[in-house]
Short mmCIF file of C-alpha atoms and ligand atoms in Angstrom, two decimals:
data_model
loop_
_atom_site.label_atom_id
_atom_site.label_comp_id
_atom_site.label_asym_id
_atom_site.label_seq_id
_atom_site.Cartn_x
_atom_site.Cartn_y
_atom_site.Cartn_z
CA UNK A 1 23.63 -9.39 -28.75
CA UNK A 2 25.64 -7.27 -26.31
CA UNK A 3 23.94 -6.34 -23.26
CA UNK A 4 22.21 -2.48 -23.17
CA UNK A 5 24.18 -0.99 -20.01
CA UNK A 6 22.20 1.36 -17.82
CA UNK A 7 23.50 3.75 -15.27
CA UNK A 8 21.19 3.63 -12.02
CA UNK A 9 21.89 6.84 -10.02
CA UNK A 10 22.33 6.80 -5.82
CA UNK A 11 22.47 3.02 -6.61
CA UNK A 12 23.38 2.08 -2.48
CA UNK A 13 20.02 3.99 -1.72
CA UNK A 14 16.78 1.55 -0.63
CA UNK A 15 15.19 2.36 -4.22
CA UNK A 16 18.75 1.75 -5.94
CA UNK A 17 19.91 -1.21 -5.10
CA UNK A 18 16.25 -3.42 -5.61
CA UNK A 19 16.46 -1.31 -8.97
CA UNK A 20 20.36 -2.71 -9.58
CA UNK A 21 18.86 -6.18 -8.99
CA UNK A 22 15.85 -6.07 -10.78
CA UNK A 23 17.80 -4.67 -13.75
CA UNK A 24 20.52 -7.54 -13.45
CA UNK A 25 18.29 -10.13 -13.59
CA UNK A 26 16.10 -8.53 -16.91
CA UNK A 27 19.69 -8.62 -18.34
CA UNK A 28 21.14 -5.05 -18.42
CA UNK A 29 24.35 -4.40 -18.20
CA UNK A 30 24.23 -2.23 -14.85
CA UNK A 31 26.48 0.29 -13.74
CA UNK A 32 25.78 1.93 -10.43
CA UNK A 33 26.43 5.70 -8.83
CA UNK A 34 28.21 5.44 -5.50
CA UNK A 35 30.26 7.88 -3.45
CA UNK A 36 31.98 5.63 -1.74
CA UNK A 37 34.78 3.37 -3.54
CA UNK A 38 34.19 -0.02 -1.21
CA UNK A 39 30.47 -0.42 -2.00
CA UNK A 40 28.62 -3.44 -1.86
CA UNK A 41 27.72 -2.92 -5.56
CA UNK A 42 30.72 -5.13 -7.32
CA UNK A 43 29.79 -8.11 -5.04
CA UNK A 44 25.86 -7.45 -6.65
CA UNK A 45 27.52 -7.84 -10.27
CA UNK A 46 26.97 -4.06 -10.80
CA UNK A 47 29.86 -2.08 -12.12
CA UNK A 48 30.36 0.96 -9.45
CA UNK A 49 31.26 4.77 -10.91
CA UNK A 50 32.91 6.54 -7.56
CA UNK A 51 30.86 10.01 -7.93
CA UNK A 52 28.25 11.75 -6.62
CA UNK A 53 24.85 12.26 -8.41
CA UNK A 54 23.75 15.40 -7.42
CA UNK A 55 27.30 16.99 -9.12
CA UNK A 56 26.44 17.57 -13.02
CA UNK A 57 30.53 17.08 -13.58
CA UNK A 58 30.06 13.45 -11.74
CA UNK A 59 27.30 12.98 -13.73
CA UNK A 60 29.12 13.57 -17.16
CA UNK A 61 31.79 11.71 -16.32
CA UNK A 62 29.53 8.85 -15.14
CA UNK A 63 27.96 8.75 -18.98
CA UNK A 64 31.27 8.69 -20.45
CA UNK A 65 32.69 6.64 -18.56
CA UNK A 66 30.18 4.16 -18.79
CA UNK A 67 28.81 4.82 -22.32
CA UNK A 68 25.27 4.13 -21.16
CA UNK A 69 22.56 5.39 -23.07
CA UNK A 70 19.86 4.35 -20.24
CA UNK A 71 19.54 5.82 -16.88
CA UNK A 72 17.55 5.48 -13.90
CA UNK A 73 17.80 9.28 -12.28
CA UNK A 74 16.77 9.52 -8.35
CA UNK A 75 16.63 12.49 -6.70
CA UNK A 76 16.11 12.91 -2.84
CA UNK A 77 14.84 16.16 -0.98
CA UNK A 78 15.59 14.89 2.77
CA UNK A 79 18.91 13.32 2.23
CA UNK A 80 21.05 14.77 -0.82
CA UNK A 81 18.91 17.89 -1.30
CA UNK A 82 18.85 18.80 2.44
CA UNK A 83 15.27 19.35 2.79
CA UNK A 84 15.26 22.09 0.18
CA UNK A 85 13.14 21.78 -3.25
CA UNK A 86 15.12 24.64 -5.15
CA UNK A 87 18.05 22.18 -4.79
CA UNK A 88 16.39 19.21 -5.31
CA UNK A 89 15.07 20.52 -8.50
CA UNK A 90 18.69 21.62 -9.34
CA UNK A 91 19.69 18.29 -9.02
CA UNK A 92 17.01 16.61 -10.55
CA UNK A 93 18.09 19.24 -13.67
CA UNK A 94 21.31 18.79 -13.62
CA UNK A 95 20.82 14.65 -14.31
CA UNK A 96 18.31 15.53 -16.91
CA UNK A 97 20.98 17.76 -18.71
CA UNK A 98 23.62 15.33 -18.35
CA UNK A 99 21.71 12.67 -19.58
CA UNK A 100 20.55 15.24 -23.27
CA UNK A 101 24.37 16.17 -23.50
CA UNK A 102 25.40 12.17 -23.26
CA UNK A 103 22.66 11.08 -26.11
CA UNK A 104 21.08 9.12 -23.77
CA UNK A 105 18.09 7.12 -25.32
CA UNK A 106 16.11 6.29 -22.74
CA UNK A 107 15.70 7.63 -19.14
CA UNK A 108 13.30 6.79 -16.29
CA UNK A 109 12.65 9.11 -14.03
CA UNK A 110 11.66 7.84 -10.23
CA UNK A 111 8.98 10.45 -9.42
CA UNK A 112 6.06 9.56 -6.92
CA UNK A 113 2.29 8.58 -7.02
CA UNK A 114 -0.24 11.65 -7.17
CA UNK A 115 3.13 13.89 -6.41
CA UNK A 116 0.31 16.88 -7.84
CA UNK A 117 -2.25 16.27 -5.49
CA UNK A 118 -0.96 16.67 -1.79
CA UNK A 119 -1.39 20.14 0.05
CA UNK A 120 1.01 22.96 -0.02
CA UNK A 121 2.53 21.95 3.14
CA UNK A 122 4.05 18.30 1.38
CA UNK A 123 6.72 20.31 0.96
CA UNK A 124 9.18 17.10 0.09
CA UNK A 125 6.88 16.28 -3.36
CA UNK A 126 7.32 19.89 -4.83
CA UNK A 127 10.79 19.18 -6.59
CA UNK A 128 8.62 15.96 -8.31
CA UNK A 129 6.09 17.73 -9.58
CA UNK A 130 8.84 20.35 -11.45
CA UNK A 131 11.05 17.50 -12.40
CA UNK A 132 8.42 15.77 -14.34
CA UNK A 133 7.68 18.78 -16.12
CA UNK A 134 10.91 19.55 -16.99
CA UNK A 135 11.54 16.53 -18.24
CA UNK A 136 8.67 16.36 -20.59
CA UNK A 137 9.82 19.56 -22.26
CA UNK A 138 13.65 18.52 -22.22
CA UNK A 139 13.60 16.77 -25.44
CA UNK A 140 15.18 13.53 -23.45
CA UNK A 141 13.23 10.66 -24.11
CA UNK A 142 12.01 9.58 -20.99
CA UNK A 143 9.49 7.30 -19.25
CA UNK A 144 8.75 8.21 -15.22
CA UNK A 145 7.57 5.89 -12.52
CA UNK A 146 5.34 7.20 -10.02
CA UNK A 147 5.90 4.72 -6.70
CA UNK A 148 2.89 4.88 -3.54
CA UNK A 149 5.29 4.17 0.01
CA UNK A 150 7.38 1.88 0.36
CA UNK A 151 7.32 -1.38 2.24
CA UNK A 152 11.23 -1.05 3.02
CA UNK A 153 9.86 1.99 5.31
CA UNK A 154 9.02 -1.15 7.38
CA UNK A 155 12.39 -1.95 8.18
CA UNK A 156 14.33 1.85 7.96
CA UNK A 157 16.70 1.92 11.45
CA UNK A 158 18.33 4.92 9.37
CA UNK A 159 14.54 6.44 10.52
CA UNK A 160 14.37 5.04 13.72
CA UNK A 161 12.13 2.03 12.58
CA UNK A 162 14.20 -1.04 12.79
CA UNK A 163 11.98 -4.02 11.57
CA UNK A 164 11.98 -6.33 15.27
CA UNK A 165 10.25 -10.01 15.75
CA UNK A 166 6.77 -9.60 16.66
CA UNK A 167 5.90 -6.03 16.20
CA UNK A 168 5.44 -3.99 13.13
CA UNK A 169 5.37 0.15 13.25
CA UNK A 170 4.21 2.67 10.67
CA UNK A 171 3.55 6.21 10.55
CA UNK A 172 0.20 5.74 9.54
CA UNK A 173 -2.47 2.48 10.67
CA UNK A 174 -4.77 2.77 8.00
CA UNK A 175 -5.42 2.18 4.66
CA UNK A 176 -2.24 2.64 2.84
CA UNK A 177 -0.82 1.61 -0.62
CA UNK A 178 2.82 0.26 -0.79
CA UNK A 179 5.22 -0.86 -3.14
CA UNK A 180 8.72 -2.88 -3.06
CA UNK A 181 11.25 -0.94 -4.45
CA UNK A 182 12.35 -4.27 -6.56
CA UNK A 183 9.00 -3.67 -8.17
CA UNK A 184 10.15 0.04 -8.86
CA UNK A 185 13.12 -1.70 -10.63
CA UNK A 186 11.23 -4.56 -12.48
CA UNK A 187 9.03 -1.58 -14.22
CA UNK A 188 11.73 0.29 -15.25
CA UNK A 189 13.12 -3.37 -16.75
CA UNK A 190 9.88 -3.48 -18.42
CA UNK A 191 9.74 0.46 -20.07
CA UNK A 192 13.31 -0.21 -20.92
CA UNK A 193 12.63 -3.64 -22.76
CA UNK A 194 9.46 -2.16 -24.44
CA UNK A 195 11.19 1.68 -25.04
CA UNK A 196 8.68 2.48 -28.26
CA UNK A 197 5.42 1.53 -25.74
CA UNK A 198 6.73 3.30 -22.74
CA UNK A 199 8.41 6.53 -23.76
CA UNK A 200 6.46 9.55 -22.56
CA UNK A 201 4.46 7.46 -20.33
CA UNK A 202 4.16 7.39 -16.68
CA UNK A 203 3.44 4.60 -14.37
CA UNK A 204 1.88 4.35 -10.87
CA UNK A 205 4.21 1.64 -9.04
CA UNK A 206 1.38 0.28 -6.36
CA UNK A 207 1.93 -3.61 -5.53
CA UNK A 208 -0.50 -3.77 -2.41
CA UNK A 209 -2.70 -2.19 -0.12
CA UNK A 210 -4.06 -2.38 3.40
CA UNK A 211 -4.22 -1.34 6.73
CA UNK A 212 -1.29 -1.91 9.42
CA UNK A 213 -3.09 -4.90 11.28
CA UNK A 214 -3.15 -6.39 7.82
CA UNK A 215 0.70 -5.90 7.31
CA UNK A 216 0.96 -7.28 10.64
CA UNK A 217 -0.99 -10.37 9.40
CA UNK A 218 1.39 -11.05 6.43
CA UNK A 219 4.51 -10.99 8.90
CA UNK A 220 2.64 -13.05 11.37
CA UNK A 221 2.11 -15.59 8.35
CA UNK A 222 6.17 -15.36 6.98
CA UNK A 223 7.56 -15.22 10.81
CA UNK A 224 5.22 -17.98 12.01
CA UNK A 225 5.17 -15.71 15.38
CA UNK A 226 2.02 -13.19 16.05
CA UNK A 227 2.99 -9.83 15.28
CA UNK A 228 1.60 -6.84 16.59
CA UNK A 229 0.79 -3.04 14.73
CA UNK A 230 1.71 0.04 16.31
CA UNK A 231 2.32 3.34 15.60
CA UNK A 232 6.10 4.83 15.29
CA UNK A 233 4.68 7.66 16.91
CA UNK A 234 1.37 9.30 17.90
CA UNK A 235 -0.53 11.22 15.44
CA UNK A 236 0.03 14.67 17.82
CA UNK A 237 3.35 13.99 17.71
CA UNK A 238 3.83 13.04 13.87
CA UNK A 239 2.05 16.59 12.78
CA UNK A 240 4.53 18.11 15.46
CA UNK A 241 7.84 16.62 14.54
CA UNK A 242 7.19 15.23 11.21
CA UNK A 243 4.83 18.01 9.32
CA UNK A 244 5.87 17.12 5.64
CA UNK A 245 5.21 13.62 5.97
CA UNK A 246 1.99 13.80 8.62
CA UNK A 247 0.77 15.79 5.17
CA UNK A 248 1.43 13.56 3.24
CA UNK A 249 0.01 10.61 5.18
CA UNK A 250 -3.72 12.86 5.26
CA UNK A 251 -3.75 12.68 1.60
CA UNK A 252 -3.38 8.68 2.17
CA UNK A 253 -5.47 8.51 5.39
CA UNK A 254 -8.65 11.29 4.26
CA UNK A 255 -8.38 11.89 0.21
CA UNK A 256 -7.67 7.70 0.12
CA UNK A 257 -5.01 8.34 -2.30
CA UNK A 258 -3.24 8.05 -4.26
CA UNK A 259 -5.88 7.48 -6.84
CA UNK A 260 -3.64 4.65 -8.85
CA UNK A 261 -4.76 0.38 -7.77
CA UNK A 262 -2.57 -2.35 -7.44
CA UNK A 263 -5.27 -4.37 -9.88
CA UNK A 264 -4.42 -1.66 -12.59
CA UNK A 265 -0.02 -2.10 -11.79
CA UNK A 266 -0.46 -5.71 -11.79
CA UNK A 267 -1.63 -5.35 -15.56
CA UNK A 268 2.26 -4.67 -16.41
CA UNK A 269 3.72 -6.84 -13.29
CA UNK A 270 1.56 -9.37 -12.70
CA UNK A 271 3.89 -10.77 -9.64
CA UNK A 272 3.85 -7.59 -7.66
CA UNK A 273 4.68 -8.41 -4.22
CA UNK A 274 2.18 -8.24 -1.96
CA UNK A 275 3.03 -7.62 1.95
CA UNK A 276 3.83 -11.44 2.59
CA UNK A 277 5.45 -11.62 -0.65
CA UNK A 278 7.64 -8.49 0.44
CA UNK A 279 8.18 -10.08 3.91
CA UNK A 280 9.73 -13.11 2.43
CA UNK A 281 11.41 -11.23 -0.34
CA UNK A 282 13.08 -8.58 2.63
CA UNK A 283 13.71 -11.88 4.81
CA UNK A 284 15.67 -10.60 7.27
CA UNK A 285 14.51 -8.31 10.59
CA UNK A 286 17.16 -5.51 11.15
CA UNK A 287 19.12 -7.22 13.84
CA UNK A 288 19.89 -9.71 10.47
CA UNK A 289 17.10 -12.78 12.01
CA UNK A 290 15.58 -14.43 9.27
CA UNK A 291 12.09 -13.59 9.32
CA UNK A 292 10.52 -16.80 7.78
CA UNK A 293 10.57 -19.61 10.56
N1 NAP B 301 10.08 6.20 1.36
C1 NAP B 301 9.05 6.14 0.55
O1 NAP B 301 8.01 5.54 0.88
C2 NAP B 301 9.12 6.77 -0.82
C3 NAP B 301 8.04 6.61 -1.69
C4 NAP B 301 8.09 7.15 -2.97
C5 NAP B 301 9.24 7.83 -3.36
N2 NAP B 301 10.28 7.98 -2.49
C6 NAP B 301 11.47 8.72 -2.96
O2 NAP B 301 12.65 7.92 -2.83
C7 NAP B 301 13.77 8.80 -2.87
C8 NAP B 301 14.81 8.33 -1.87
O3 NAP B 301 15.34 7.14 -2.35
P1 NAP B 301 16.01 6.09 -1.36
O4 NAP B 301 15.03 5.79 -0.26
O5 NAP B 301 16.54 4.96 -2.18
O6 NAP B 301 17.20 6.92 -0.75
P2 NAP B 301 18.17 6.47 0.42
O7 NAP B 301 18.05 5.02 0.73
O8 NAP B 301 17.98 7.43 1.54
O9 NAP B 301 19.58 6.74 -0.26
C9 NAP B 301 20.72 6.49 0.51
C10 NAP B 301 21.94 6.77 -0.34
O10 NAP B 301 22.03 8.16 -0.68
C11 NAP B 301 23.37 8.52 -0.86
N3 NAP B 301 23.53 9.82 -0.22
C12 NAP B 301 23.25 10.13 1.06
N4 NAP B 301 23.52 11.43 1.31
C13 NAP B 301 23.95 11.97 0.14
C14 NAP B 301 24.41 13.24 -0.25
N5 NAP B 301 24.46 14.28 0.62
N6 NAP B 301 24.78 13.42 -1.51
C15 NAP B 301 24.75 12.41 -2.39
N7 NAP B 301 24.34 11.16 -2.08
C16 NAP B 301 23.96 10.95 -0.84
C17 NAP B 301 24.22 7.42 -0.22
O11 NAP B 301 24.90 6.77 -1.27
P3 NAP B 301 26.50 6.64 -1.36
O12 NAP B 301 27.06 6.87 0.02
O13 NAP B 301 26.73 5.26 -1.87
O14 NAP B 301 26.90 7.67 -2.35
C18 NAP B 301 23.21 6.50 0.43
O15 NAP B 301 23.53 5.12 0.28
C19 NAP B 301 13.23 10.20 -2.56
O16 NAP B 301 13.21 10.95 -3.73
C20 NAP B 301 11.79 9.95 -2.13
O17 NAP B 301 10.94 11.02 -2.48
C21 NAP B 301 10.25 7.45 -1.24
#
């Protein structure tokens, strides 16, 4: 049998291109949204489509191009959407209308974990919490995945937090649950495979959890070198520069969300990586090192 194809939107992105891999290996047939026409995507074994996926004409010629009646829709309020929900939302809609006028059969919608629940000053989970609900009253059949933070914030020199031997910074030290975004991408392999199960179904994408010294701990084990937890920046300074996110981080750091377990995601992925599993999987500090020794 021919393999299904699925179109994975801003497939470069940290989220995209774990999803492109995951979705290779479970046997798709991937095609992936770029801007740029010398990606790193053919060399992955994913088809690229030049065209942006925030433009609803991109986006329809994307599905025709392609044919693909599966898609994995991203959107992004700080980058594409330019810290704005209204046009977040707009682009969230627009791949949500694209995807209805293209037949599509299947899409999965990346949302995030407990996007409902933070305060009104989370400004960046807003467009989520619309999406989803536009979504379910779209007529599109749909599944969404609902991912805690990720562990590639770990290593995110784009955000001034360049993974480095020996040392390991976070916005937040406590208690926190994470996810790999190749675990984002093996659920959506799994809701695809299993369409009947999964369609109008959310799941919360949470692989591990602990505090910073503990993700310290797993690099420490991987790098065979002691590694050290710090802050990116003080907490003062976080609620002064970085308001949105020092929100979001009370809702992990006082409420203890979100409310979802890794026991209850490793039901449907058993091998969820864990923080040393994500260390080795990542294996490379941003200067391009190999982390494992
Ligand atoms: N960080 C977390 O812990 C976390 C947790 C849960 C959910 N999320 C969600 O993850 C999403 C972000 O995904 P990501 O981290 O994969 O994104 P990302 O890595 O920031 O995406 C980067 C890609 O976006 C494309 N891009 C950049 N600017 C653009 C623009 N103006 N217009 C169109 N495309 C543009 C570029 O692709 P090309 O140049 O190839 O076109 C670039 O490679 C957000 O919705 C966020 O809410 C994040």
């Amino acid at each position: 049998m021919a393999a299904e194809k699925v179109l994975v939107l801003n497939a470069t992105g940290k989220v995209g291109r774990n999803v492109c891999r995951a979705l290779l290996e479970a046997e798709f047939e991937v095609y992936g949204m770029t801007r740029s026409a010398s990606s790193p995507l053919e060399s992955q074994g994913v088809t690229p489509v030049v065209g942006n996926y925030t433009l609803r004409a991109d986006l329809d010629s994307a599905f025709k191009q392609t044919g693909a009646k599966k898609v994995f829709v991203i959107t992004d309020y700080f980058r594409a959407a330019k810290s704005n929900s209204d046009v977040e939302f707009q682009q969230g809609r627009d791949a949500v209308d694209a995807a209805k006028a293209a037949g599509v059969d299947h899409l999965i919608f990346m949302s995030v974990a407990d996007a409902e629940c933070f305060d009104k000053h989370t400004k960046h989970l807003k467009a989520k919490v619309a999406l989803e609900q536009y979504l379910r009253q779209s007529g599109v059949p749909f599944s969404i995945l609902r991912p805690c933070a990720f562990f590639e914030n770990l290593d995110d020199a784009a955000n001034f937090n360049p993974l480095k031997k020996g040392v390991v910074k976070f916005l937040t030290m406590h208690n926190c649950k994470y996810c790999a975004t190749y675990d984002i991408g093996r659920a959506a392999a799994i809701q695809l495979k299993n369409r009947q199960e999964w369609l109008g179904k959310s799941l919360d994408v949470i692989g591990w959890q602990g505090d910073l010294s503990e993700v310290a701990a797993a690099q420490s084990k991987v790098s065979g070198v002691p590694v050290k937890a710090k802050l990116a920046m003080p907490t003062f300074l976080r609620r002064l520069f970085l308001n949105d996110l020092h929100h979001m981080f009370l809702y992990y750091e006082v409420e203890k969300g979100p409310r979802g377990t890794p026991e209850a995601f490793k039901k449907i992925l058993p091998e969820a990586l864990s923080a040393e599993d994500w260390f080795r999987f990542h294996g490379r500090y941003a200067n391009g090192e190999k982390i494992a020794s």
